[in-house]
XYZ file of C-alpha atoms in Angstrom:
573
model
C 60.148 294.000 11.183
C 58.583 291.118 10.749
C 58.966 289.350 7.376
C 55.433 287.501 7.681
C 53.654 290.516 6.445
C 50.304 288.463 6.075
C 48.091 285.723 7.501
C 44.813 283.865 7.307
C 41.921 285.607 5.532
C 38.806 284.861 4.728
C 38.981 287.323 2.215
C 39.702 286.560 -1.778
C 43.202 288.106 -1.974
C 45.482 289.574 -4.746
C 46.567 285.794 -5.476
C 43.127 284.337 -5.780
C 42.580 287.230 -8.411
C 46.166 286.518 -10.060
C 45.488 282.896 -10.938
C 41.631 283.939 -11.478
C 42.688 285.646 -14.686
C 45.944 283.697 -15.578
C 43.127 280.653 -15.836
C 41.170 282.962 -18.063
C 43.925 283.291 -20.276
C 44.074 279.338 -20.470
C 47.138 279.124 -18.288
C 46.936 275.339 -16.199
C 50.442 275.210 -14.815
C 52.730 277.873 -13.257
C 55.947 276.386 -12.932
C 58.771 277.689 -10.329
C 60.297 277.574 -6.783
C 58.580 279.307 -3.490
C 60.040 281.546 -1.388
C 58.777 283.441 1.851
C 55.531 284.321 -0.078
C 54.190 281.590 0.853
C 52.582 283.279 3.711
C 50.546 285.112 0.582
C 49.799 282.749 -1.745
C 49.590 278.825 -1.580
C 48.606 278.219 -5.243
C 45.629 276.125 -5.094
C 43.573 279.433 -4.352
C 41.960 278.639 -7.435
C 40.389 275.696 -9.261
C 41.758 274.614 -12.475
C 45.455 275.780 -11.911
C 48.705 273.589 -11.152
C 51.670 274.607 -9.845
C 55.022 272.392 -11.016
C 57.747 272.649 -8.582
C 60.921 272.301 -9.952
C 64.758 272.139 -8.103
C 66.061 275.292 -9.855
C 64.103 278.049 -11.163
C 66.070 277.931 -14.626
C 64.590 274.680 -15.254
C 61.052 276.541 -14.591
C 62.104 279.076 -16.877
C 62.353 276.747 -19.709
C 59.622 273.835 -19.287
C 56.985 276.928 -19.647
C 58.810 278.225 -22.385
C 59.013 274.621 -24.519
C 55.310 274.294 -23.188
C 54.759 277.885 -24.951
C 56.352 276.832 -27.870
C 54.649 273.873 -28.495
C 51.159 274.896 -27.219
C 51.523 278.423 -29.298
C 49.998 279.916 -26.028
C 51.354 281.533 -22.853
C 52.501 279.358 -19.692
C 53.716 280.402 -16.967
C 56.945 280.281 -14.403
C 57.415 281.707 -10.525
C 60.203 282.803 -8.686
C 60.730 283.979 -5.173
C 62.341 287.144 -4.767
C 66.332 288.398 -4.928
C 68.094 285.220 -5.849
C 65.015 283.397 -6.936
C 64.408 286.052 -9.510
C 68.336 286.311 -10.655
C 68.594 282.418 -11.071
C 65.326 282.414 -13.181
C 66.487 284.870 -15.781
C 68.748 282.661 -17.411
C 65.293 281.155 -17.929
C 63.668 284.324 -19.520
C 66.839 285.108 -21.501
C 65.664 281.725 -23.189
C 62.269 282.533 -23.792
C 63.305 285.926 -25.158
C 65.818 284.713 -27.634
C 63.629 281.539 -28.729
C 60.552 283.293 -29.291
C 57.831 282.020 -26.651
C 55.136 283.545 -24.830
C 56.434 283.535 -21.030
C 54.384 285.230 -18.255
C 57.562 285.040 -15.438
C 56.643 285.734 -11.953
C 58.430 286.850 -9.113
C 58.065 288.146 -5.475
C 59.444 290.946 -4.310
C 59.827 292.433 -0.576
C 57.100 294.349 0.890
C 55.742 298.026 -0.942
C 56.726 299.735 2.414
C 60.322 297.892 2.259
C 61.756 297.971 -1.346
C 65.091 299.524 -1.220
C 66.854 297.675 -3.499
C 70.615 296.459 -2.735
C 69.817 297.611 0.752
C 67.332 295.790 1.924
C 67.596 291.884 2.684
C 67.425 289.824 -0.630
C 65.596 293.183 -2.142
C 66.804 293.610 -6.196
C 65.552 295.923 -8.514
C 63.348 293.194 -10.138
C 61.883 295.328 -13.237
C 65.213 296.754 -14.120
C 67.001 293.630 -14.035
C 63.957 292.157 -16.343
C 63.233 294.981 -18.523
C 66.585 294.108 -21.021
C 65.113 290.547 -21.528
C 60.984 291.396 -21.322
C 58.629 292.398 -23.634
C 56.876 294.050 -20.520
C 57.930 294.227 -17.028
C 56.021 295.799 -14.120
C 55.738 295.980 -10.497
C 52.472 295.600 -8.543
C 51.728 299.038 -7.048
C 47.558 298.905 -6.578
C 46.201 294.897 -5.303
C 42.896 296.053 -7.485
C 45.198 296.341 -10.348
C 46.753 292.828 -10.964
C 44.013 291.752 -13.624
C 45.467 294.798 -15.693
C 49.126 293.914 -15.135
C 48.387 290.149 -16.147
C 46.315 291.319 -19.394
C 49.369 293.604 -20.317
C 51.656 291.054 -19.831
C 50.293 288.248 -22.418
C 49.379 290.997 -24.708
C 52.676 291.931 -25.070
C 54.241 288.486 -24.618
C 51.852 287.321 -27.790
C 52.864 290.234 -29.677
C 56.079 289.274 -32.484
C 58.574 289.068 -31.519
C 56.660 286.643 -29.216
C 58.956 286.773 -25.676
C 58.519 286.527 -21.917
C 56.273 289.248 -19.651
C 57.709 289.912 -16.174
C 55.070 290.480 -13.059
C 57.087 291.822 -10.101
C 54.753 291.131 -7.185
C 55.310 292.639 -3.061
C 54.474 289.490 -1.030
C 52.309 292.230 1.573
C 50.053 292.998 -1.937
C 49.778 289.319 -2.721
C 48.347 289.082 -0.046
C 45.905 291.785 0.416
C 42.567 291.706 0.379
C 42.316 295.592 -0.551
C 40.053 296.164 -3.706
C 40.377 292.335 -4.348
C 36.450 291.382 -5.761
C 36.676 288.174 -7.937
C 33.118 288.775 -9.360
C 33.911 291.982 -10.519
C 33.598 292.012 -14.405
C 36.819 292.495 -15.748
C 35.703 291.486 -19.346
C 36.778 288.664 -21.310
C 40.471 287.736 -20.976
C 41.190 288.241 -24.892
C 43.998 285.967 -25.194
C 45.093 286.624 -29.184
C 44.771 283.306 -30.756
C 48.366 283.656 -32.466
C 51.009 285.852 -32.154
C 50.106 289.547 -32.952
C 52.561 290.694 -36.437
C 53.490 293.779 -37.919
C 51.969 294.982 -40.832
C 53.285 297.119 -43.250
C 51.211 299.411 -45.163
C 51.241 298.731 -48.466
C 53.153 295.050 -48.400
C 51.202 293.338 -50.951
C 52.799 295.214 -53.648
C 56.238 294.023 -51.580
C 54.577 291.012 -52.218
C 53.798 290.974 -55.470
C 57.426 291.924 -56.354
C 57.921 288.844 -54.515
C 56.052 286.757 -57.017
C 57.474 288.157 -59.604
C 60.991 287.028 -58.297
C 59.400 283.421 -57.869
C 57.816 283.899 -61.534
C 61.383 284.375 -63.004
C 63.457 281.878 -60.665
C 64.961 279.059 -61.878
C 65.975 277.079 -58.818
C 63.789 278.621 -55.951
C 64.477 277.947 -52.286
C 62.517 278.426 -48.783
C 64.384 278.807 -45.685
C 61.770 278.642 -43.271
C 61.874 279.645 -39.487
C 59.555 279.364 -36.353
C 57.409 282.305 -36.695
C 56.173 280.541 -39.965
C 55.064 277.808 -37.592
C 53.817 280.488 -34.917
C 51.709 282.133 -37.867
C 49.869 278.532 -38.518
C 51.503 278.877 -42.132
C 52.691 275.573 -42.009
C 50.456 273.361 -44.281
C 50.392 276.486 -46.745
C 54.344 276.735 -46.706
C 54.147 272.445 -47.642
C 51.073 272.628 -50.342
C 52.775 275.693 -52.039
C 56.100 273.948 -52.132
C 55.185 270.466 -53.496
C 52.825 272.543 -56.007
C 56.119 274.762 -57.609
C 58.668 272.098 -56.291
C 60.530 273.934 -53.902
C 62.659 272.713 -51.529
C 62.614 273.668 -48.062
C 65.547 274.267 -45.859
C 65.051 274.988 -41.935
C 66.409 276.646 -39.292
C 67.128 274.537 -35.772
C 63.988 275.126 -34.573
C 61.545 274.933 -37.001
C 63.041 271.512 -37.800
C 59.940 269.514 -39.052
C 58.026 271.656 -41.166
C 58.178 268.588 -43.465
C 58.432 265.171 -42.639
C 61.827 263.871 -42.079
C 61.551 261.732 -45.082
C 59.927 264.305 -47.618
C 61.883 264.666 -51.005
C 61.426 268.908 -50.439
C 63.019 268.521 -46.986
C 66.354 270.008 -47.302
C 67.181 269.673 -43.722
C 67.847 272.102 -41.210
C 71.388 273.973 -41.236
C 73.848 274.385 -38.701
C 76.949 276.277 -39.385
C 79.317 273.156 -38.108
C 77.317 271.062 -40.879
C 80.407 271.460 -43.254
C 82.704 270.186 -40.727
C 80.926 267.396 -38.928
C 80.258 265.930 -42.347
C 84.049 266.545 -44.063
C 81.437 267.718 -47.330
C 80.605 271.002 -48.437
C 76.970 270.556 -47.393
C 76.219 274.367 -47.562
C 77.611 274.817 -51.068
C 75.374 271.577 -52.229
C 72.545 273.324 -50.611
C 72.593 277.011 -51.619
C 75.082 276.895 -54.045
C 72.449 276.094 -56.990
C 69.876 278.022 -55.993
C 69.147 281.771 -57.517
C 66.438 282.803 -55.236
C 66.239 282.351 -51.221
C 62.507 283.288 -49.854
C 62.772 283.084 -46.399
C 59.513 282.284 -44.552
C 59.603 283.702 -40.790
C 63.239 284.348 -40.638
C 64.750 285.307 -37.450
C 68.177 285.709 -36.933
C 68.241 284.926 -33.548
C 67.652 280.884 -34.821
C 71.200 281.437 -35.869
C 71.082 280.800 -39.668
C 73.213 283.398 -40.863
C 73.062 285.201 -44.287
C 76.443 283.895 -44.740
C 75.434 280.421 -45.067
C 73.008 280.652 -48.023
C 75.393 283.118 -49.879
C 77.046 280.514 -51.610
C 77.636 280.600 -55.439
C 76.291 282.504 -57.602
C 74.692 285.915 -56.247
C 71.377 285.650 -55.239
C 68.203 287.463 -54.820
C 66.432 287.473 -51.683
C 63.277 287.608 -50.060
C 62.780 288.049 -46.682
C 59.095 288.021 -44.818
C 58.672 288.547 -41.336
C 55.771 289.661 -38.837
C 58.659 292.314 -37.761
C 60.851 294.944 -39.177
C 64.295 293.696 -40.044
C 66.376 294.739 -36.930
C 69.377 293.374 -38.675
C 69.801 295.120 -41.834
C 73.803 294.844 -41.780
C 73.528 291.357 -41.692
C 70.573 291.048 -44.124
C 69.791 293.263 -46.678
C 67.095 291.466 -49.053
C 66.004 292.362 -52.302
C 62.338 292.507 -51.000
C 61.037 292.384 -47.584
C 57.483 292.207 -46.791
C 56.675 292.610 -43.166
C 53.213 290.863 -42.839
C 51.831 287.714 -41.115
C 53.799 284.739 -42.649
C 50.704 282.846 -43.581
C 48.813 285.501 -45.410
C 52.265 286.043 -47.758
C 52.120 282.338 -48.437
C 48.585 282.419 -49.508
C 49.074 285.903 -51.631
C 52.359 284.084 -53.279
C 50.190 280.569 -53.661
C 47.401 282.752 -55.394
C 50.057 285.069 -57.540
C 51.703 281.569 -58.958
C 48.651 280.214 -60.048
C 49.219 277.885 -63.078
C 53.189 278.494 -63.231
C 54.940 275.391 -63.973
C 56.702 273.879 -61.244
C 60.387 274.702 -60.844
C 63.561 272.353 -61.514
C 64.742 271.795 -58.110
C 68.291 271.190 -57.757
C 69.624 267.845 -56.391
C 71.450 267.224 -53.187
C 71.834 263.638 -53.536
C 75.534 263.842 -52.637
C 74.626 264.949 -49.464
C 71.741 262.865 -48.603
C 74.152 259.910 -49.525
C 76.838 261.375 -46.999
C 74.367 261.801 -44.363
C 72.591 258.189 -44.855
C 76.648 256.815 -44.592
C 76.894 258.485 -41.316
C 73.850 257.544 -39.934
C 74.627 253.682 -41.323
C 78.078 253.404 -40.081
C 78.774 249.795 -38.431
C 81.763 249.951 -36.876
C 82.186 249.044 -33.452
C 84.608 251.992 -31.917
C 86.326 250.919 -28.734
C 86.878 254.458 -26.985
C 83.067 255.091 -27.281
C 80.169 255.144 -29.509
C 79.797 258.382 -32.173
C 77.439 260.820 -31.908
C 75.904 259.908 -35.190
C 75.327 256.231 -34.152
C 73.660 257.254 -31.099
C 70.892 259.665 -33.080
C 70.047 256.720 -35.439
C 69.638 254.624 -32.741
C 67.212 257.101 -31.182
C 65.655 257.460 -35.040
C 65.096 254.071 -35.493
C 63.438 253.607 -32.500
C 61.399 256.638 -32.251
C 59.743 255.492 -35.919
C 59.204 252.099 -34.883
C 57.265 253.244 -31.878
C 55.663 256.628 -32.645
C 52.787 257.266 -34.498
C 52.714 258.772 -37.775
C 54.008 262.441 -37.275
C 54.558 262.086 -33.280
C 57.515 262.106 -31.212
C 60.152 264.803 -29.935
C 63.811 264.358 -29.683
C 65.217 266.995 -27.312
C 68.346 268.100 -27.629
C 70.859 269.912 -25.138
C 73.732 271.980 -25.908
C 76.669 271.137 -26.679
C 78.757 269.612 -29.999
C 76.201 266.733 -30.347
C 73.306 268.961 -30.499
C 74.944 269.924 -34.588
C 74.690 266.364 -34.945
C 70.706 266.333 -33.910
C 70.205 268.761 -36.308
C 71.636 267.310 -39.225
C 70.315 263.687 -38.018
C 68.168 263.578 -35.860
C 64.479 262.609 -36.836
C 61.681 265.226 -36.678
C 57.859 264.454 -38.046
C 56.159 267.610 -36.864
C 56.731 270.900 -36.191
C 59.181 271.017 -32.931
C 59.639 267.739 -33.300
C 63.251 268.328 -32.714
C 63.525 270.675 -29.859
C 66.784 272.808 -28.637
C 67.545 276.389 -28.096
C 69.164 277.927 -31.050
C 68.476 281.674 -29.505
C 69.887 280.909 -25.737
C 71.579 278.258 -25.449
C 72.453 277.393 -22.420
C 73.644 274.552 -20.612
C 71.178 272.437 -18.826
C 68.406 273.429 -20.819
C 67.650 269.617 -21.804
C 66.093 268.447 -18.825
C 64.270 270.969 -18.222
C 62.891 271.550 -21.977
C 62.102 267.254 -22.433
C 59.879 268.186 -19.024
C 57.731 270.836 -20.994
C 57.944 268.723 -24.343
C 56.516 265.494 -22.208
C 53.563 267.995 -20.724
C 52.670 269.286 -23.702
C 52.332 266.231 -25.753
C 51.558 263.465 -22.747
C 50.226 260.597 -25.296
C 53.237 260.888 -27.823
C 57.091 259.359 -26.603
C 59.939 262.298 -25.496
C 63.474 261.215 -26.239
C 66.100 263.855 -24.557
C 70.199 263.756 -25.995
C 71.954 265.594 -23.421
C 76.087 265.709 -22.863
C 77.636 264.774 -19.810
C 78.188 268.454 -19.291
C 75.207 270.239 -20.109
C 73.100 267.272 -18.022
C 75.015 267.876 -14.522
C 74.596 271.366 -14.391
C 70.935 271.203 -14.276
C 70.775 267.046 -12.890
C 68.940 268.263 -9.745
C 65.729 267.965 -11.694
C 65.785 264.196 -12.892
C 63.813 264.198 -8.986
C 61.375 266.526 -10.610
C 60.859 264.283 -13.641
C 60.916 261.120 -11.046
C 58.177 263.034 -9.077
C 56.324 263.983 -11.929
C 56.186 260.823 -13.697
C 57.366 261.695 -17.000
C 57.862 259.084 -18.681
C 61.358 260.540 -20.568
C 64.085 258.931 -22.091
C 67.194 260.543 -21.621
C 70.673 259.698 -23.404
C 73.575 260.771 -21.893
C 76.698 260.756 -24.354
C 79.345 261.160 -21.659
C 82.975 261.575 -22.833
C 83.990 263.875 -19.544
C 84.756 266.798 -21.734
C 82.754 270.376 -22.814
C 83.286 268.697 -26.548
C 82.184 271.822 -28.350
C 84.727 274.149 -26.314
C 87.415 271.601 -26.699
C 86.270 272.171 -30.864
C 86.454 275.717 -30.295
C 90.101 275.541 -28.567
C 91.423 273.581 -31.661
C 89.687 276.115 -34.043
C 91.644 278.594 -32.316
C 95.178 277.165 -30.808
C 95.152 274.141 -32.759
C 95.187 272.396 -29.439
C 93.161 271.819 -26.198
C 94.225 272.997 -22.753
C 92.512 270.081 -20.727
C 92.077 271.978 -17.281
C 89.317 274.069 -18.882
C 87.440 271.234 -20.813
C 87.981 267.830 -18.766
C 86.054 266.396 -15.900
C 86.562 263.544 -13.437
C 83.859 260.388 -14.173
C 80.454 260.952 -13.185
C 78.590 257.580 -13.159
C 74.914 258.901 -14.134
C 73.765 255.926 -14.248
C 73.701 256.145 -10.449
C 72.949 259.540 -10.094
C 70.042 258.901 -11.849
C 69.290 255.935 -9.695
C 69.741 258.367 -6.675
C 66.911 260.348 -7.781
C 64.559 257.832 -8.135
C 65.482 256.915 -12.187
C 66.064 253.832 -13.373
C 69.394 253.381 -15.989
C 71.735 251.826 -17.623
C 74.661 252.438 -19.608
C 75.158 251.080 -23.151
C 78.587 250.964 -24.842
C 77.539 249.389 -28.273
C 74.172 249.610 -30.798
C 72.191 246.681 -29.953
C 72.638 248.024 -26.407
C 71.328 251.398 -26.566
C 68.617 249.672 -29.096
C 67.216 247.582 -26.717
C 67.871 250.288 -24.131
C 65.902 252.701 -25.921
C 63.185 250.190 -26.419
C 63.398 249.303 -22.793
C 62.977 252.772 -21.601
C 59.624 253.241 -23.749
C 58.161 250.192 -22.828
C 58.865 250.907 -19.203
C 56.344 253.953 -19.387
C 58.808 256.081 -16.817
C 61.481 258.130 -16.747
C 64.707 256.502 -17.821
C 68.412 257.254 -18.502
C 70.789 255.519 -20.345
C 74.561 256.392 -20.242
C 76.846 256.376 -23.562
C 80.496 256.632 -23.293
C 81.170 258.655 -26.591
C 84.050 259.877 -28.167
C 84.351 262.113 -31.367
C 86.331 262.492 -34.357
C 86.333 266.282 -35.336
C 89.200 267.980 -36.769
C 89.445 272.202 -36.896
C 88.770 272.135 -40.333
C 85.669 272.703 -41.981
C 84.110 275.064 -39.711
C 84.847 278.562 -41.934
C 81.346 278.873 -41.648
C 81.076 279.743 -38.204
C 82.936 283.141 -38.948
C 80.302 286.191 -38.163
């Protein structure tokens, strides 16, 4: 049987109709790898869509789901089918546990041939997306595909916002049968923010809500990213610097204020307490009598835990979805409603009440600002910490007011980004609290750098996490981007070698340690310039180097770190 099950046509096709209406629904790019459907679909079958190839379908995977994020609408990714589809969805996993708006694509072997695990590279595509989908399908009907693609942002815009998976038989992607482009399907509809729950009834939940506010003494907002999904952002700030309430984040919605705003908490990490030898969560939540937290998921890894420090507290939670975690989080009040319209009910039931007597955390800002200031000159490698203000200082000397993204990959020195790192904007620090998976920093500084082309991308990426998804630096070369990328190499998985001493007290070195990699040529090999800096005036002019060069560039650190097993109690579930 021939596996070329379609050739030339004049004929508009199921993939001219495909990107017709993925157009329509404002997607430009469709990121991914191609396999033998080629022969059904070339992607420039229609006018006004790009397709991004990338080395591994993973990084695909995540540059539309950064793009998502950023953008607040869906993008797109592709994979070919069997393998192509398997390595992509580590890629949807990361859309689905960070919250973005993924329409994920893949081929699958012809209608007249799918017998999956029996027939060559043929998988069960739906089943193996359906755990990690809002909505999977499977072409059946080529007139049908404007239907599937409608379904599949509907549901990937609904909260909580995830990826939508199109299974698609390369023979059907390439038929012509009941294919007419200027049939009138309607207006695409794409919901201009994420759909919510509502619950009937949850202004009352929300007036109880004010009423807790009403009687606080020492108030606090934990906000997450569906706040920022909701566009309750400027709301969340006015109604905070009018009742003096400070604002604490989650990794991800790092940003919501200014870096330098006296109501910016900071985000929280559970290692906080142990990177910093200071009990940073008690000096945070320890004061406070009321937590309100603004678009709360617990997939962003805050855990109730953390805030329940001190005194008992009251809580209110607001979401745009039913608590699905009620063991973890039981709150006095929880209002399930769009974020933004709670924050205007709350702003209009706290009208003239005196603003609150926020507690002070100038211990901690003092131990932070002595990290981020230290001056010595370590000989087995720079610290994390130095390397962040370095980025910092840079990034506000050339960025305009409110711009600029540092990304951040996993691994120990992403804890460190989110205690130090700077952040101006919403997602102005970027990683994946939900996922996180190695290699995602490459790939997520490509969808940052796309989605805001004009402002500068910084990417902090360890040795480890940045080789097992390096192939792609020739997809940044090819593309252009003009990203900085640090790579703080100290030839070890740093956060499992943590982990190990949190647990045996001791490393075993044959599961953490690797032999040198010299990135400096490897990016060189892919058509990167580099350099590797080994003190601060190095990676300063480095970093300044790299922005003024207007491409991509990488610049090696030799780190080391100084972490000891205490201090992370916090990390207990």
């Amino acid at each position: 049987m021939s596996r070329v099950s379609t050739g030339p046509s004049a004929q508009p096709t199921t993939a001219h109709a495909l990107l017709k209406r993925l157009t329509e629904h404002g997607i430009e790019k469709v990121f991914g790898v191609v396999g033998r459907e080629a022969a059904s679909i070339l992607f420039d079958e229609q006018d006004g869509i790009e397709f991004v190839l990338t080395r591994h379908e993973f990084t695909a995977g995540v540059a539309a789901d950064v793009l998502a994020r950023i953008s607040g609408r869906p993008q797109a990714c592709w994979a070919t089918l069997g393998p192509g589809m398997t390595n992509l969805t580590t890629g949807m996993a990361t859309s689905a546990l960070d919250r973005s708006p993924v329409i994920a694509m893949a081929a699958q072997s012809e209608s007249h041939d799918i017998f999956p695990n029996d027939t060559h590279q043929c998988l069960d595509l739906v089943k193996i997306a359906e755990p990690i989908s809002k909505y999977a399908a499977e072409l059946q009907r080529p007139r049908e595909i404007t239907d599937l693609v409608d379904s599949a942002v509907v549901s990937a815009m609904t909260e909580p916002v995830g990826p939508s998976f199109l299974s698609l038989p390369v023979d059907l992607l390439g038929s012509s049968e009941g294919i007419d482009l200027a049939a009138d399907h309607g207006p695409a509809g794409t919901p201009a923010k994420p759909i919510t729950a509502v619950q009937p009834g949850w202004e009352r939940r929300a007036d109880e809500a004010v009423a807790l506010v009403r009687e606080a003494a020492r108030p606090v907002f934990v906000v997450g990213a569906s706040a920022i999904r909701s566009g309750a952002v400027p709301a969340v700030r006015a109604l905070a610097e009018r009742l003096n309430i400070p604002v604490i984040t989650t990794y991800i919605a790092k940003g919501v204020l200014p870096q330098g705003h006296e109501l910016n908490y900071g985000a929280v990490t559970g290692y906080m307490d142990g990177i910093l030898s200071f009990p940073a969560l008690e000096t945070l939540f320890g004061p406070a009598d009321l937590v309100l937290t603004l678009g709360y998921d617990y997939a962003e890894d805050l855990r109730p835990s953390m805030w329940e420090r001190g005194p008992a507290k009251k809580t209110v939670r607001v979401s745009p979805t039913a608590n699905p975690v009620p063991r973890i989080y039981r709150p006095t009040v929880d209002v399930v409603t769009d974020v933004l319209a709670f924050v205007e009910h709350l702003d209009a039931g706290t009208g003239g009440l005196q603003a609150k007597d926020r507690h002070d955390i100038a211990p901690l800002r003092e131990r932070i600002a002595e990290f981020l200031s230290d001056p010595e000159q370590y000989t087995d490698g720079m610290r994390v910490h130095q390397v962040i203000d370095s980025m910092n200082t840079v990034l506000a000397d050339i960025a305009a007011p409110g711009e600029g993204t540092i990304v951040s990959d996993i691994g120990f020195f992403r804890h460190y980004g989110v205690l130090f790192a700077r952040a101006d904007q919403p997602y102005g620090f970027l990683t994946s609290a939900g996922c996180s998976s190695f290699g995602y920093g490459i790939a997520a500084a490509i969808g940052a750098q796309l989605a805001r082309p004009g402002q500068p991308t910084f990417l902090i990426a360890g040795d480890g996490g940045f080789h097992s998804n390096s192939a792609d630096l020739e997809t940044v070369a090819r593309l252009g981007l003009p990203i900085v990328m640090v790579v703080v190499n100290n030839d070890t998985n740093g956060l499992i070698e943590l982990y190990q001493n949190i647990g045996h007290q001791r490393s075993h070195a044959p599961a953490i340690k690797f032999t040198g990699v010299d990135f400096v040529q490897l990016a060189q090999a892919n058509g990167v310039d580099g350099t590797k800096a080994t003190t601060r005036d190095e990676l300063l002019a480095a970093l300044r180097k790299g922005i003024e060069l207007g491409r991509p560039y990488l610049i090696e650190v030799p780190v080391a770190y100084d972490f000891t097993a205490g201090g992370f109690g916090a990390l207990k579930i």
